[in-house]
Short mmCIF file of C-alpha atoms in Angstrom, two decimals:
data_model
loop_
_atom_site.label_atom_id
_atom_site.label_comp_id
_atom_site.label_asym_id
_atom_site.label_seq_id
_atom_site.Cartn_x
_atom_site.Cartn_y
_atom_site.Cartn_z
CA MET A 511 24.18 -23.16 15.69
CA ILE A 512 22.87 -23.15 12.14
CA SER A 513 21.78 -26.13 10.10
CA ILE A 514 21.96 -26.08 6.29
CA ILE A 515 19.89 -28.56 4.28
CA ASP A 516 20.10 -28.73 0.49
CA ASN A 517 17.30 -30.03 -1.75
CA TYR A 518 14.92 -29.50 1.15
CA LEU A 519 11.65 -29.88 -0.73
CA GLU A 520 10.54 -32.47 -3.27
CA LYS A 521 11.26 -31.11 -6.75
CA PRO A 522 7.60 -30.74 -7.90
CA TYR A 523 6.68 -28.76 -4.77
CA PHE A 524 9.85 -26.66 -5.01
CA LYS A 525 8.99 -25.83 -8.64
CA LYS A 526 5.45 -24.87 -7.61
CA LEU A 527 6.76 -22.46 -4.96
CA GLU A 528 9.43 -21.06 -7.27
CA SER A 529 6.84 -20.41 -9.98
CA ALA A 530 4.40 -18.77 -7.55
CA PHE A 531 7.02 -16.65 -5.80
CA THR A 532 8.53 -15.32 -9.04
CA SER A 533 5.24 -14.78 -10.90
CA ASN A 534 3.63 -11.43 -11.66
CA LYS A 535 0.59 -12.42 -9.60
CA LEU A 536 2.12 -11.89 -6.15
CA SER A 537 1.71 -8.49 -4.48
CA TRP A 538 5.01 -6.90 -3.46
CA TYR A 539 5.54 -4.04 -1.01
CA TYR A 540 8.50 -1.65 -0.95
CA ASN A 541 10.65 -1.13 2.14
CA LYS A 542 13.46 1.43 2.08
CA HIS A 543 15.15 -0.16 5.12
CA VAL A 544 16.48 -3.68 4.76
CA ALA A 545 17.50 -4.58 8.30
CA SER A 546 16.42 -1.65 10.45
CA LYS A 547 15.28 1.94 10.21
CA GLY A 548 18.76 2.93 11.36
CA ASP A 549 20.36 1.70 8.13
CA LYS A 550 22.56 4.24 6.40
CA PRO A 551 20.92 5.61 3.26
CA VAL A 552 22.82 3.68 0.60
CA LEU A 553 21.75 3.47 -3.01
CA GLY A 554 20.37 -0.02 -3.56
CA ASN A 555 19.68 -0.63 0.16
CA TYR A 556 15.99 -1.50 -0.22
CA TYR A 557 13.87 -4.55 -0.86
CA PHE A 558 10.36 -5.74 -1.56
CA TYR A 559 8.40 -8.09 0.68
CA HIS A 560 5.23 -10.13 0.77
CA TYR A 561 3.90 -11.15 4.18
CA PHE A 562 2.09 -14.46 4.35
CA PHE A 563 1.54 -14.30 8.11
CA ASP A 564 2.01 -11.38 10.50
CA GLU A 565 0.49 -10.02 13.72
CA ASN A 566 -1.23 -13.31 14.54
CA ARG A 567 -3.09 -13.62 11.28
CA ILE A 568 -2.82 -14.85 7.71
CA THR A 569 -2.10 -11.83 5.52
CA SER A 570 -1.92 -13.41 2.06
CA SER A 571 -4.46 -15.22 -0.06
CA ASP A 572 -1.53 -17.45 -1.14
CA PHE A 573 -0.84 -18.73 2.39
CA ASN A 574 -2.07 -22.24 1.50
CA LEU A 575 0.96 -22.66 -0.80
CA LEU A 576 3.11 -22.92 2.34
CA GLU A 577 1.22 -25.66 4.16
CA PRO A 578 3.44 -28.60 3.02
CA LEU A 579 6.57 -26.62 3.95
CA LEU A 580 5.19 -25.71 7.37
CA LYS A 581 4.24 -29.32 7.97
CA LYS A 582 7.75 -30.50 7.05
CA LEU A 583 9.22 -27.94 9.48
CA ASN A 584 6.84 -29.23 12.18
CA VAL A 585 5.57 -25.70 12.86
CA ARG A 586 3.41 -25.53 15.99
CA ALA A 587 2.83 -21.77 16.02
CA ILE A 588 3.78 -19.09 13.51
CA VAL A 589 5.22 -15.73 14.52
CA ASN A 590 5.65 -14.38 10.99
CA ILE A 591 6.34 -15.52 7.42
CA LYS A 592 7.75 -13.12 4.85
CA LEU A 593 8.99 -13.52 1.30
CA ASN A 594 11.84 -11.13 0.46
CA LEU A 595 12.94 -9.85 -2.92
CA TYR A 596 16.32 -8.10 -3.04
CA PRO A 597 16.78 -6.46 -6.46
CA GLN A 598 19.96 -6.89 -8.47
CA THR A 599 22.75 -4.38 -7.88
CA LYS A 600 26.02 -3.75 -9.76
CA LYS A 601 28.03 -4.94 -6.75
CA ILE A 602 27.00 -7.04 -3.76
CA LEU A 603 25.57 -4.84 -1.01
CA LYS A 604 25.82 -6.21 2.52
CA HIS A 605 22.86 -5.22 4.66
CA ALA A 606 23.14 -4.38 8.36
CA LEU A 607 23.49 -7.13 10.95
CA HIS A 608 20.19 -7.77 12.68
CA ILE A 609 18.19 -10.30 14.65
CA ASP A 610 14.71 -11.39 13.62
CA HIS A 611 13.38 -11.30 17.18
CA GLY A 612 14.82 -10.41 20.57
CA PHE A 613 13.76 -13.74 22.05
CA SER A 614 14.58 -17.33 21.26
CA LEU A 615 12.47 -19.03 18.61
CA LYS A 616 13.07 -21.03 15.47
CA SER A 617 13.87 -19.36 12.16
CA ALA A 618 13.97 -20.95 8.74
CA LEU A 619 15.42 -19.14 5.77
CA TYR A 620 14.45 -20.84 2.52
CA TYR A 621 16.30 -19.89 -0.67
CA VAL A 622 14.03 -19.75 -3.72
CA ASN A 623 16.68 -19.10 -6.36
CA THR A 624 20.40 -19.58 -6.92
CA CYS A 625 22.45 -16.40 -7.13
CA ASP A 626 25.66 -14.87 -5.82
CA GLY A 627 23.87 -13.34 -2.82
CA TYR A 628 24.28 -14.86 0.61
CA THR A 629 23.39 -14.71 4.29
CA TYR A 630 26.14 -14.14 6.85
CA PHE A 631 25.81 -15.50 10.40
CA LYS A 632 27.98 -13.56 12.84
CA ASP A 633 28.31 -16.06 15.72
CA GLU A 634 29.42 -18.85 13.39
CA ASP A 635 31.38 -16.47 11.13
CA LYS A 636 29.67 -18.36 8.30
CA LYS A 637 28.51 -17.27 4.89
CA VAL A 638 25.65 -19.33 3.43
CA ASN A 639 25.29 -18.97 -0.33
CA SER A 640 21.88 -18.61 -1.94
CA VAL A 641 21.17 -21.96 -3.57
CA ALA A 642 17.68 -22.78 -4.82
CA ASN A 643 15.79 -25.22 -2.56
CA ARG A 644 18.24 -24.80 0.33
CA ILE A 645 17.01 -24.06 3.84
CA VAL A 646 18.95 -22.69 6.81
CA LEU A 647 17.59 -23.34 10.30
CA PHE A 648 18.76 -21.08 13.13
CA ASN A 649 17.71 -19.28 16.29
CA SER A 650 16.00 -15.97 15.49
CA SER A 651 17.99 -14.16 18.19
CA LYS A 652 21.29 -14.75 16.32
CA TYR A 653 22.84 -11.87 14.39
CA HIS A 654 22.91 -12.25 10.61
CA HIS A 655 22.75 -10.14 7.48
CA SER A 656 21.51 -10.50 3.94
CA THR A 657 22.92 -9.22 0.66
CA THR A 658 21.82 -8.27 -2.80
CA THR A 659 22.78 -10.20 -5.93
CA THR A 660 24.70 -9.18 -9.03
CA ASN A 661 24.07 -12.15 -11.31
CA GLN A 662 20.26 -12.49 -11.18
CA ASN A 663 17.43 -9.95 -11.49
CA GLY A 664 16.57 -10.60 -7.85
CA ARG A 665 17.35 -12.68 -4.79
CA PHE A 666 14.30 -14.42 -3.32
CA THR A 667 14.24 -15.72 0.25
CA LEU A 668 11.38 -16.95 2.42
CA ASN A 669 11.79 -16.18 6.12
CA ILE A 670 9.73 -18.18 8.64
CA ASN A 671 9.83 -17.47 12.39
CA TYR A 672 8.00 -20.06 14.45
CA PHE A 673 7.74 -22.33 17.45
#
C-alpha cells in the first residue's frame, strides 16, 4: 500500500530544500541506466544523481540539510538516500519497472518540483503525479517506475530507503 501526503514539509524548510537541490552548488553524477543495467538503450533514458547516504556512510557534505526531514519520517536507520534529476525530454519516457531493494523496508519518495512526470506503482495500478512538496511512502520491495518530464527542465525526486 502506498501513502501520499501533500504539503509534507513546512513551507520555509521546503523552500530551503528546493533551493539547495536545484542550485549549481550540488555535485551531480551521470548514470546511463535509470532502473537497471538491463534497460534498453533508449535516447533520453538516463539521469543524474546525488547520493547523500550510501554503503553505511554519509556521502555528501550537504547531508545535514536532510535532518529535519529524516526526523519527521522517524528514521531509525538509513539504507540509502539519493536525489534524482531526470532531464526534460520531448515526450514522457517511462523507465523500467524496478524495486529499490529485494527485502522489505520503508521507502519515501519526495517530490521537489511540480512537473508532468510521475511515478507508477504496479501493485496498486496507481500513477502519482510529481507535485512539489509531496511525499509517497511505500515498501521498497514494490514494483514502480519513474518518468521524465516534458514541461520543466528537469524532474527532481529524493528517494529515501530506511527502517
